Structures are given as C-alpha cells and as structure tokens.
Amino acid sequence: MSPTKQKPTKQKPTKSSSVWTKEERAAAKEMARERKRGSANGESDVLEKIAAMQGSDRTMAERFHELVKATAPELSPRTYYGMPAYAKNDKVLCWFQDARKFKARYASIGFSDKANLDEGAMWPVAYALTDITGSEEAKIAKLIKRAVAQN
C-alpha cells in the first residue's frame, strides 16, 4: 500500500497585534535600525531621544544622563530599543525608559544581565521613578558604579 499524499494545510496567520503591542513592535523596529546604523552617533542619538520626552520624564532622563556620565565616564551613550542607554565594550549595561514608551504609569531605569548587580540568589534590575532627588541620585550613582565594576 503506497502512502497517500496529503495536501498541505493552510495555517491561519497569527495576528501580531495579539502578541506584541504597537509600542513593542515600534521598539523592535527601532532596535533593527540601531543595529544597522551602529553606535557612531551615540551621544547625539541619546540627546535626541531625551529631547523628545515630555515633562518630568525628560527632566529625569537628563539627570540620569548626567549621572551616568559623571559616575561612569567609560560608558558610551547609545540608544537601545529607542531608549537612552549606556554601554561598555558595546554591551548595554543600563537604560532610561520614559513612561510613554510603553504607556506605563511611571518612568524607569533598567540594567541588563551584563551589569554587575548580582547579590545572592535574587536582585532587582529595574527601578520605577517618579522623581530624581538627592536621595535617588545617590542610589542611582551607587547602582551605576556596581553595574560597571568588573565589566
């Protein structure tokens, strides 16, 4: 008995909108453009992204940028999924995400797995921000110093 050939079945296309939000798709497209373009214009790209932010998010992003530059001048500014980010040896260690980026309630700073923040079996890698005062500046500077240590 010879096997019968089956017609290939047509699969229903999945709706990408049910998997990724419009904002997530836009961020992925920005990352693809960033990879093609490279990081030659890092500082100006970061400043452009910060300038496009609104209100307190812009103020916090400006302050975060200043803190990173003062605390870890060896980090190179660049964009990461369309967000201001800072890298060492072309590996992103930290970034600033404004609230509008993904329609969040607050802005945040995040650290990649390349950041040296390991502490025990569990540690935070993202922090919500509603303001950056002297107290937050000190905490952020400490995190940045730890992130670059041994990298």
Tab-separated table of N, CA and C in Angstrom:
chain	number	residue	atom	x	y	z
A	1	MET	N	0.842	-1.163	0.000
A	1	MET	CA	0.000	0.000	0.000
A	1	MET	C	0.896	1.236	0.000
A	2	SER	N	0.687	2.113	-0.947
A	2	SER	CA	1.508	3.314	-1.038
A	2	SER	C	0.894	4.426	-0.189
A	3	PRO	N	1.761	5.197	0.417
A	3	PRO	CA	1.226	6.285	1.251
A	3	PRO	C	0.521	7.312	0.371
A	4	THR	N	-0.520	7.852	0.883
A	4	THR	CA	-1.253	8.890	0.139
A	4	THR	C	-0.677	10.243	0.478
A	5	LYS	N	-0.631	11.066	-0.537
A	5	LYS	CA	-0.124	12.413	-0.321
A	5	LYS	C	-1.229	13.266	0.268
A	6	GLN	N	-0.841	14.000	1.268
A	6	GLN	CA	-1.809	14.914	1.878
A	6	GLN	C	-1.545	16.319	1.380
A	7	LYS	N	-2.614	17.014	1.158
A	7	LYS	CA	-2.484	18.415	0.784
A	7	LYS	C	-1.972	19.195	1.985
A	8	PRO	N	-1.038	20.099	1.736
A	8	PRO	CA	-0.601	20.913	2.872
A	8	PRO	C	-1.761	21.746	3.391
A	9	THR	N	-1.863	21.794	4.696
A	9	THR	CA	-2.948	22.582	5.279
A	9	THR	C	-2.485	24.021	5.426
A	10	LYS	N	-3.395	24.908	5.203
A	10	LYS	CA	-3.091	26.320	5.367
A	10	LYS	C	-3.274	26.681	6.836
A	11	GLN	N	-2.235	27.258	7.390
A	11	GLN	CA	-2.339	27.706	8.773
A	11	GLN	C	-2.865	29.127	8.791
A	12	LYS	N	-3.705	29.369	9.758
A	12	LYS	CA	-4.211	30.723	9.919
A	12	LYS	C	-3.071	31.602	10.383
A	13	PRO	N	-2.892	32.730	9.749
A	13	PRO	CA	-1.835	33.623	10.221
A	13	PRO	C	-2.180	34.141	11.613
A	14	THR	N	-1.191	34.218	12.446
A	14	THR	CA	-1.441	34.757	13.780
A	14	THR	C	-1.403	36.270	13.693
A	15	LYS	N	-2.197	36.888	14.474
A	15	LYS	CA	-2.237	38.342	14.498
A	15	LYS	C	-1.099	38.830	15.366
A	16	SER	N	-0.161	39.530	14.760
A	16	SER	CA	0.969	40.018	15.537
A	16	SER	C	0.514	40.984	16.624
A	17	SER	N	-0.618	41.634	16.399
A	17	SER	CA	-1.096	42.584	17.397
A	17	SER	C	-1.515	41.885	18.684
A	18	SER	N	-1.824	40.594	18.602
A	18	SER	CA	-2.200	39.883	19.816
A	18	SER	C	-0.962	39.401	20.565
A	19	VAL	N	0.198	39.462	19.914
A	19	VAL	CA	1.433	39.032	20.545
A	19	VAL	C	2.199	40.234	21.084
A	20	TRP	N	2.392	41.232	20.259
A	20	TRP	CA	3.122	42.441	20.647
A	20	TRP	C	2.215	43.638	20.535
A	21	THR	N	2.391	44.571	21.432
A	21	THR	CA	1.637	45.820	21.332
A	21	THR	C	2.244	46.673	20.222
A	22	LYS	N	1.527	47.701	19.836
A	22	LYS	CA	2.027	48.628	18.824
A	22	LYS	C	3.355	49.237	19.286
A	23	GLU	N	3.448	49.563	20.562
A	23	GLU	CA	4.666	50.165	21.113
A	23	GLU	C	5.833	49.174	21.096
A	24	GLU	N	5.561	47.911	21.391
A	24	GLU	CA	6.615	46.891	21.363
A	24	GLU	C	7.126	46.667	19.941
A	25	ARG	N	6.208	46.641	18.975
A	25	ARG	CA	6.629	46.487	17.572
A	25	ARG	C	7.480	47.672	17.137
A	26	ALA	N	7.094	48.881	17.556
A	26	ALA	CA	7.873	50.076	17.214
A	26	ALA	C	9.262	50.006	17.832
A	27	ALA	N	9.356	49.537	19.071
A	27	ALA	CA	10.664	49.417	19.739
A	27	ALA	C	11.542	48.394	19.023
A	28	ALA	N	10.957	47.279	18.585
A	28	ALA	CA	11.724	46.266	17.856
A	28	ALA	C	12.237	46.829	16.526
A	29	LYS	N	11.418	47.616	15.855
A	29	LYS	CA	11.850	48.248	14.601
A	29	LYS	C	12.975	49.239	14.864
A	30	GLU	N	12.869	49.967	15.971
A	30	GLU	CA	13.937	50.910	16.315
A	30	GLU	C	15.241	50.167	16.578
A	31	MET	N	15.158	49.029	17.258
A	31	MET	CA	16.364	48.240	17.538
A	31	MET	C	17.002	47.759	16.235
A	32	ALA	N	16.204	47.333	15.280
A	32	ALA	CA	16.743	46.893	13.987
A	32	ALA	C	17.462	48.057	13.292
A	33	ARG	N	16.862	49.249	13.324
A	33	ARG	CA	17.509	50.426	12.729
A	33	ARG	C	18.811	50.766	13.458
A	34	GLU	N	18.810	50.639	14.785
A	34	GLU	CA	20.007	50.933	15.571
A	34	GLU	C	21.153	49.988	15.203
A	35	ARG	N	20.830	48.734	15.022
A	35	ARG	CA	21.870	47.760	14.661
A	35	ARG	C	22.452	48.042	13.283
A	36	LYS	N	21.591	48.426	12.355
A	36	LYS	CA	22.080	48.756	11.009
A	36	LYS	C	22.964	49.995	11.029
A	37	ARG	N	22.534	50.994	11.785
A	37	ARG	CA	23.220	52.278	11.823
A	37	ARG	C	24.502	52.221	12.640
A	38	GLY	N	24.565	51.378	13.655
A	38	GLY	CA	25.725	51.332	14.530
A	38	GLY	C	25.628	52.393	15.610
A	39	SER	N	26.688	52.537	16.382
A	39	SER	CA	26.636	53.466	17.510
A	39	SER	C	27.534	54.684	17.318
A	40	ALA	N	27.807	55.037	16.077
A	40	ALA	CA	28.693	56.175	15.790
A	40	ALA	C	28.155	57.492	16.334
A	41	ASN	N	26.856	57.686	16.327
A	41	ASN	CA	26.243	58.939	16.783
A	41	ASN	C	25.588	58.776	18.146
A	42	GLY	N	26.172	57.970	19.005
A	42	GLY	CA	25.560	57.624	20.284
A	42	GLY	C	25.091	58.791	21.111
A	43	GLU	N	25.979	59.717	21.392
A	43	GLU	CA	25.628	60.857	22.247
A	43	GLU	C	24.497	61.683	21.637
A	44	SER	N	24.599	62.008	20.368
A	44	SER	CA	23.544	62.833	19.752
A	44	SER	C	22.231	62.065	19.645
A	45	ASP	N	22.290	60.744	19.403
A	45	ASP	CA	21.056	59.939	19.361
A	45	ASP	C	20.365	59.944	20.722
A	46	VAL	N	21.151	59.785	21.791
A	46	VAL	CA	20.601	59.778	23.148
A	46	VAL	C	19.992	61.143	23.472
A	47	LEU	N	20.709	62.202	23.177
A	47	LEU	CA	20.188	63.540	23.467
A	47	LEU	C	18.920	63.837	22.671
A	48	GLU	N	18.855	63.325	21.450
A	48	GLU	CA	17.649	63.499	20.631
A	48	GLU	C	16.457	62.768	21.264
A	49	LYS	N	16.678	61.550	21.748
A	49	LYS	CA	15.596	60.786	22.399
A	49	LYS	C	15.134	61.488	23.668
A	50	ILE	N	16.078	62.001	24.440
A	50	ILE	CA	15.720	62.716	25.672
A	50	ILE	C	14.926	63.974	25.346
A	51	ALA	N	15.357	64.715	24.339
A	51	ALA	CA	14.656	65.949	23.949
A	51	ALA	C	13.223	65.683	23.508
A	52	ALA	N	12.960	64.493	22.985
A	52	ALA	CA	11.614	64.147	22.522
A	52	ALA	C	10.679	63.759	23.668
A	53	MET	N	11.225	63.546	24.856
A	53	MET	CA	10.395	63.181	26.007
A	53	MET	C	9.661	64.408	26.523
A	54	GLN	N	8.659	64.147	27.362
A	54	GLN	CA	7.852	65.246	27.872
A	54	GLN	C	7.965	65.382	29.378
A	55	GLY	N	7.808	66.603	29.840
A	55	GLY	CA	7.679	66.900	31.264
A	55	GLY	C	8.750	66.317	32.163
A	56	SER	N	8.284	65.706	33.247
A	56	SER	CA	9.206	65.199	34.263
A	56	SER	C	10.053	64.035	33.736
A	57	ASP	N	9.543	63.284	32.778
A	57	ASP	CA	10.348	62.197	32.208
A	57	ASP	C	11.603	62.760	31.535
A	58	ARG	N	11.448	63.857	30.808
A	58	ARG	CA	12.608	64.477	30.169
A	58	ARG	C	13.594	64.965	31.233
A	59	THR	N	13.073	65.603	32.274
A	59	THR	CA	13.927	66.099	33.349
A	59	THR	C	14.693	64.951	34.000
A	60	MET	N	13.992	63.855	34.284
A	60	MET	CA	14.651	62.700	34.903
A	60	MET	C	15.663	62.068	33.950
A	61	ALA	N	15.329	61.980	32.671
A	61	ALA	CA	16.256	61.391	31.687
A	61	ALA	C	17.517	62.245	31.569
A	62	GLU	N	17.350	63.566	31.574
A	62	GLU	CA	18.512	64.460	31.530
A	62	GLU	C	19.395	64.240	32.753
A	63	ARG	N	18.756	64.130	33.914
A	63	ARG	CA	19.513	63.923	35.154
A	63	ARG	C	20.191	62.558	35.149
A	64	PHE	N	19.501	61.521	34.670
A	64	PHE	CA	20.095	60.181	34.592
A	64	PHE	C	21.316	60.206	33.664
A	65	HIS	N	21.174	60.883	32.535
A	65	HIS	CA	22.279	61.005	31.577
A	65	HIS	C	23.486	61.665	32.250
A	66	GLU	N	23.250	62.755	32.969
A	66	GLU	CA	24.331	63.444	33.676
A	66	GLU	C	24.969	62.548	34.733
A	67	LEU	N	24.129	61.806	35.459
A	67	LEU	CA	24.640	60.904	36.497
A	67	LEU	C	25.526	59.805	35.907
A	68	VAL	N	25.076	59.216	34.807
A	68	VAL	CA	25.866	58.151	34.179
A	68	VAL	C	27.205	58.707	33.721
A	69	LYS	N	27.177	59.859	33.053
A	69	LYS	CA	28.427	60.451	32.555
A	69	LYS	C	29.386	60.795	33.690
A	70	ALA	N	28.852	61.293	34.803
A	70	ALA	CA	29.704	61.673	35.931
A	70	ALA	C	30.198	60.449	36.712
A	71	THR	N	29.344	59.458	36.853
A	71	THR	CA	29.673	58.278	37.659
A	71	THR	C	30.509	57.261	36.903
A	72	ALA	N	30.222	57.084	35.633
A	72	ALA	CA	30.915	56.062	34.834
A	72	ALA	C	31.231	56.623	33.449
A	73	PRO	N	32.221	57.512	33.368
A	73	PRO	CA	32.545	58.134	32.077
A	73	PRO	C	33.007	57.121	31.023
A	74	GLU	N	33.359	55.923	31.451
A	74	GLU	CA	33.780	54.896	30.494
A	74	GLU	C	32.602	54.295	29.718
A	75	LEU	N	31.381	54.579	30.145
A	75	LEU	CA	30.212	54.076	29.415
A	75	LEU	C	29.936	54.960	28.203
A	76	SER	N	29.549	54.332	27.119
A	76	SER	CA	29.247	55.044	25.874
A	76	SER	C	27.738	55.193	25.726
A	77	PRO	N	27.253	56.415	25.520
A	77	PRO	CA	25.824	56.591	25.280
A	77	PRO	C	25.449	56.019	23.917
A	78	ARG	N	24.283	55.429	23.839
A	78	ARG	CA	23.715	54.903	22.598
A	78	ARG	C	22.236	54.664	22.827
A	79	THR	N	21.515	54.368	21.798
A	79	THR	CA	20.108	54.033	22.006
A	79	THR	C	19.956	52.525	22.024
A	80	TYR	N	18.921	52.082	22.707
A	80	TYR	CA	18.637	50.659	22.895
A	80	TYR	C	17.128	50.509	22.849
A	81	TYR	N	16.621	49.912	21.790
A	81	TYR	CA	15.187	49.836	21.555
A	81	TYR	C	14.557	51.229	21.592
A	82	GLY	N	15.315	52.202	21.130
A	82	GLY	CA	14.816	53.571	21.077
A	82	GLY	C	14.896	54.325	22.390
A	83	MET	N	15.572	53.753	23.384
A	83	MET	CA	15.699	54.406	24.685
A	83	MET	C	17.142	54.861	24.897
A	84	PRO	N	17.356	55.923	25.666
A	84	PRO	CA	18.721	56.298	26.018
A	84	PRO	C	19.353	55.165	26.824
A	85	ALA	N	20.547	54.748	26.409
A	85	ALA	CA	21.216	53.636	27.078
A	85	ALA	C	22.708	53.909	27.147
A	86	TYR	N	23.402	53.085	27.921
A	86	TYR	CA	24.819	53.283	28.161
A	86	TYR	C	25.506	51.928	28.136
A	87	ALA	N	26.585	51.845	27.345
A	87	ALA	CA	27.229	50.558	27.089
A	87	ALA	C	28.715	50.607	27.421
A	88	LYS	N	29.240	49.436	27.703
A	88	LYS	CA	30.678	49.266	27.884
A	88	LYS	C	31.095	48.121	26.973
A	89	ASN	N	32.113	48.364	26.173
A	89	ASN	CA	32.552	47.364	25.192
A	89	ASN	C	31.389	46.910	24.305
A	90	ASP	N	30.564	47.863	23.908
A	90	ASP	CA	29.399	47.657	23.043
A	90	ASP	C	28.315	46.763	23.652
A	91	LYS	N	28.356	46.558	24.958
A	91	LYS	CA	27.321	45.795	25.656
A	91	LYS	C	26.544	46.740	26.569
A	92	VAL	N	25.255	46.855	26.325
A	92	VAL	CA	24.412	47.774	27.094
A	92	VAL	C	24.333	47.304	28.542
A	93	LEU	N	24.608	48.230	29.460
A	93	LEU	CA	24.521	47.930	30.890
A	93	LEU	C	23.270	48.517	31.527
A	94	CYS	N	22.881	49.730	31.080
A	94	CYS	CA	21.716	50.355	31.692
A	94	CYS	C	21.021	51.282	30.694
A	95	TRP	N	19.775	51.626	31.012
A	95	TRP	CA	18.985	52.487	30.136
A	95	TRP	C	17.928	53.226	30.939
A	96	PHE	N	17.360	54.252	30.301
A	96	PHE	CA	16.251	55.016	30.860
A	96	PHE	C	15.043	54.814	29.958
A	97	GLN	N	13.919	54.469	30.558
A	97	GLN	CA	12.679	54.274	29.786
A	97	GLN	C	11.639	55.270	30.266
A	98	ASP	N	11.217	56.155	29.373
A	98	ASP	CA	10.179	57.115	29.763
A	98	ASP	C	8.830	56.406	29.826
A	99	ALA	N	7.927	56.962	30.587
A	99	ALA	CA	6.618	56.339	30.809
A	99	ALA	C	5.839	56.144	29.510
A	100	ARG	N	5.966	57.080	28.587
A	100	ARG	CA	5.215	56.990	27.320
A	100	ARG	C	5.680	55.848	26.439
A	101	LYS	N	6.916	55.388	26.617
A	101	LYS	CA	7.492	54.377	25.727
A	101	LYS	C	6.563	53.176	25.566
A	102	PHE	N	6.064	52.662	26.690
A	102	PHE	CA	5.166	51.512	26.650
A	102	PHE	C	3.872	51.795	27.405
A	103	LYS	N	3.505	53.077	27.443
A	103	LYS	CA	2.289	53.524	28.117
A	103	LYS	C	2.255	53.056	29.570
A	104	ALA	N	3.379	53.238	30.244
A	104	ALA	CA	3.493	52.836	31.639
A	104	ALA	C	3.048	53.970	32.557
A	105	ARG	N	2.886	53.642	33.794
A	105	ARG	CA	2.464	54.620	34.796
A	105	ARG	C	3.608	55.513	35.232
A	106	TYR	N	4.834	55.036	35.076
A	106	TYR	CA	5.996	55.768	35.535
A	106	TYR	C	7.195	55.483	34.644
A	107	ALA	N	8.185	56.342	34.712
A	107	ALA	CA	9.454	56.108	34.020
A	107	ALA	C	10.230	55.064	34.822
A	108	SER	N	11.247	54.493	34.190
A	108	SER	CA	12.059	53.519	34.913
A	108	SER	C	13.490	53.515	34.382
A	109	ILE	N	14.381	52.995	35.207
A	109	ILE	CA	15.733	52.713	34.754
A	109	ILE	C	15.896	51.205	34.853
A	110	GLY	N	16.655	50.658	33.914
A	110	GLY	CA	16.854	49.218	33.906
A	110	GLY	C	18.309	48.864	33.687
A	111	PHE	N	18.650	47.654	34.081
A	111	PHE	CA	20.008	47.146	33.950
A	111	PHE	C	19.959	45.787	33.265
A	112	SER	N	20.890	45.559	32.344
A	112	SER	CA	20.931	44.283	31.635
A	112	SER	C	21.639	43.229	32.475
A	113	ASP	N	21.641	42.014	31.976
A	113	ASP	CA	22.333	40.938	32.674
A	113	ASP	C	23.851	41.115	32.628
A	114	LYS	N	24.337	42.054	31.832
A	114	LYS	CA	25.769	42.375	31.776
A	114	LYS	C	26.192	43.261	32.948
A	115	ALA	N	25.224	43.895	33.599
A	115	ALA	CA	25.515	44.760	34.747
A	115	ALA	C	25.869	43.884	35.949
A	116	ASN	N	26.827	44.321	36.701
A	116	ASN	CA	27.325	43.553	37.840
A	116	ASN	C	26.532	43.881	39.108
A	117	LEU	N	25.236	43.567	39.094
A	117	LEU	CA	24.392	43.870	40.248
A	117	LEU	C	24.076	42.635	41.091
A	118	ASP	N	24.629	41.499	40.713
A	118	ASP	CA	24.331	40.241	41.397
A	118	ASP	C	24.509	40.365	42.906
A	119	GLU	N	23.503	39.886	43.615
A	119	GLU	CA	23.539	39.909	45.068
A	119	GLU	C	22.703	38.744	45.578
A	120	GLY	N	23.371	37.661	45.972
A	120	GLY	CA	22.636	36.484	46.436
A	120	GLY	C	21.945	35.788	45.281
A	121	ALA	N	20.783	35.224	45.556
A	121	ALA	CA	20.048	34.468	44.541
A	121	ALA	C	18.977	35.307	43.849
A	122	MET	N	18.777	36.570	44.300
A	122	MET	CA	17.742	37.410	43.701
A	122	MET	C	18.102	38.880	43.918
A	123	TRP	N	17.927	39.690	42.861
A	123	TRP	CA	18.211	41.116	42.963
A	123	TRP	C	17.401	41.866	41.925
A	124	PRO	N	17.072	43.141	42.198
A	124	PRO	CA	16.301	43.927	41.225
A	124	PRO	C	17.180	44.399	40.068
A	125	VAL	N	16.587	44.509	38.893
A	125	VAL	CA	17.289	45.022	37.720
A	125	VAL	C	16.515	46.160	37.051
A	126	ALA	N	15.380	46.535	37.608
A	126	ALA	CA	14.605	47.667	37.088
A	126	ALA	C	14.023	48.433	38.267
A	127	TYR	N	13.957	49.755	38.092
A	127	TYR	CA	13.505	50.618	39.168
A	127	TYR	C	12.541	51.653	38.620
A	128	ALA	N	11.389	51.801	39.263
A	128	ALA	CA	10.417	52.814	38.885
A	128	ALA	C	10.875	54.171	39.404
A	129	LEU	N	10.593	55.214	38.627
A	129	LEU	CA	10.971	56.577	39.019
A	129	LEU	C	9.790	57.516	38.858
A	130	THR	N	9.563	58.313	39.873
A	130	THR	CA	8.595	59.406	39.730
A	130	THR	C	9.298	60.748	39.886
A	131	ASP	N	10.540	60.704	40.415
A	131	ASP	CA	11.340	61.910	40.581
A	131	ASP	C	12.770	61.481	40.869
A	132	ILE	N	13.724	62.356	40.590
A	132	ILE	CA	15.104	62.099	40.969
A	132	ILE	C	15.552	63.246	41.859
A	133	THR	N	15.560	62.965	43.160
A	133	THR	CA	16.038	63.938	44.140
A	133	THR	C	17.438	63.520	44.570
A	134	GLY	N	18.008	64.216	45.542
A	134	GLY	CA	19.338	63.887	46.035
A	134	GLY	C	19.455	62.450	46.518
A	135	SER	N	18.435	61.974	47.198
A	135	SER	CA	18.437	60.599	47.707
A	135	SER	C	18.465	59.587	46.567
A	136	GLU	N	17.625	59.804	45.558
A	136	GLU	CA	17.599	58.896	44.399
A	136	GLU	C	18.898	58.977	43.610
A	137	GLU	N	19.432	60.193	43.486
A	137	GLU	CA	20.706	60.358	42.766
A	137	GLU	C	21.796	59.497	43.391
A	138	ALA	N	21.876	59.506	44.715
A	138	ALA	CA	22.887	58.710	45.415
A	138	ALA	C	22.682	57.221	45.162
A	139	LYS	N	21.432	56.770	45.205
A	139	LYS	CA	21.135	55.342	44.960
A	139	LYS	C	21.465	54.958	43.526
A	140	ILE	N	21.100	55.818	42.579
A	140	ILE	CA	21.360	55.542	41.161
A	140	ILE	C	22.861	55.511	40.899
A	141	ALA	N	23.592	56.473	41.455
A	141	ALA	CA	25.053	56.508	41.269
A	141	ALA	C	25.684	55.225	41.807
A	142	LYS	N	25.212	54.775	42.960
A	142	LYS	CA	25.737	53.535	43.556
A	142	LYS	C	25.451	52.334	42.642
A	143	LEU	N	24.248	52.281	42.096
A	143	LEU	CA	23.891	51.191	41.172
A	143	LEU	C	24.765	51.221	39.914
A	144	ILE	N	24.975	52.416	39.391
A	144	ILE	CA	25.800	52.543	38.173
A	144	ILE	C	27.227	52.083	38.450
A	145	LYS	N	27.779	52.489	39.603
A	145	LYS	CA	29.143	52.069	39.970
A	145	LYS	C	29.218	50.536	40.066
A	146	ARG	N	28.222	49.939	40.702
A	146	ARG	CA	28.200	48.473	40.805
A	146	ARG	C	28.048	47.815	39.434
A	147	ALA	N	27.215	48.412	38.591
A	147	ALA	CA	26.967	47.830	37.264
A	147	ALA	C	28.234	47.742	36.427
A	148	VAL	N	29.101	48.742	36.528
A	148	VAL	CA	30.312	48.746	35.703
A	148	VAL	C	31.475	48.017	36.349
A	149	ALA	N	31.409	47.763	37.653
A	149	ALA	CA	32.508	47.067	38.333
A	149	ALA	C	32.741	45.694	37.685
A	150	GLN	N	33.969	45.393	37.411
A	150	GLN	CA	34.381	44.102	36.837
A	150	GLN	C	33.810	43.857	35.447
A	151	ASN	N	33.396	44.868	34.763
A	151	ASN	CA	32.924	44.724	33.365
A	151	ASN	C	33.960	45.281	32.429
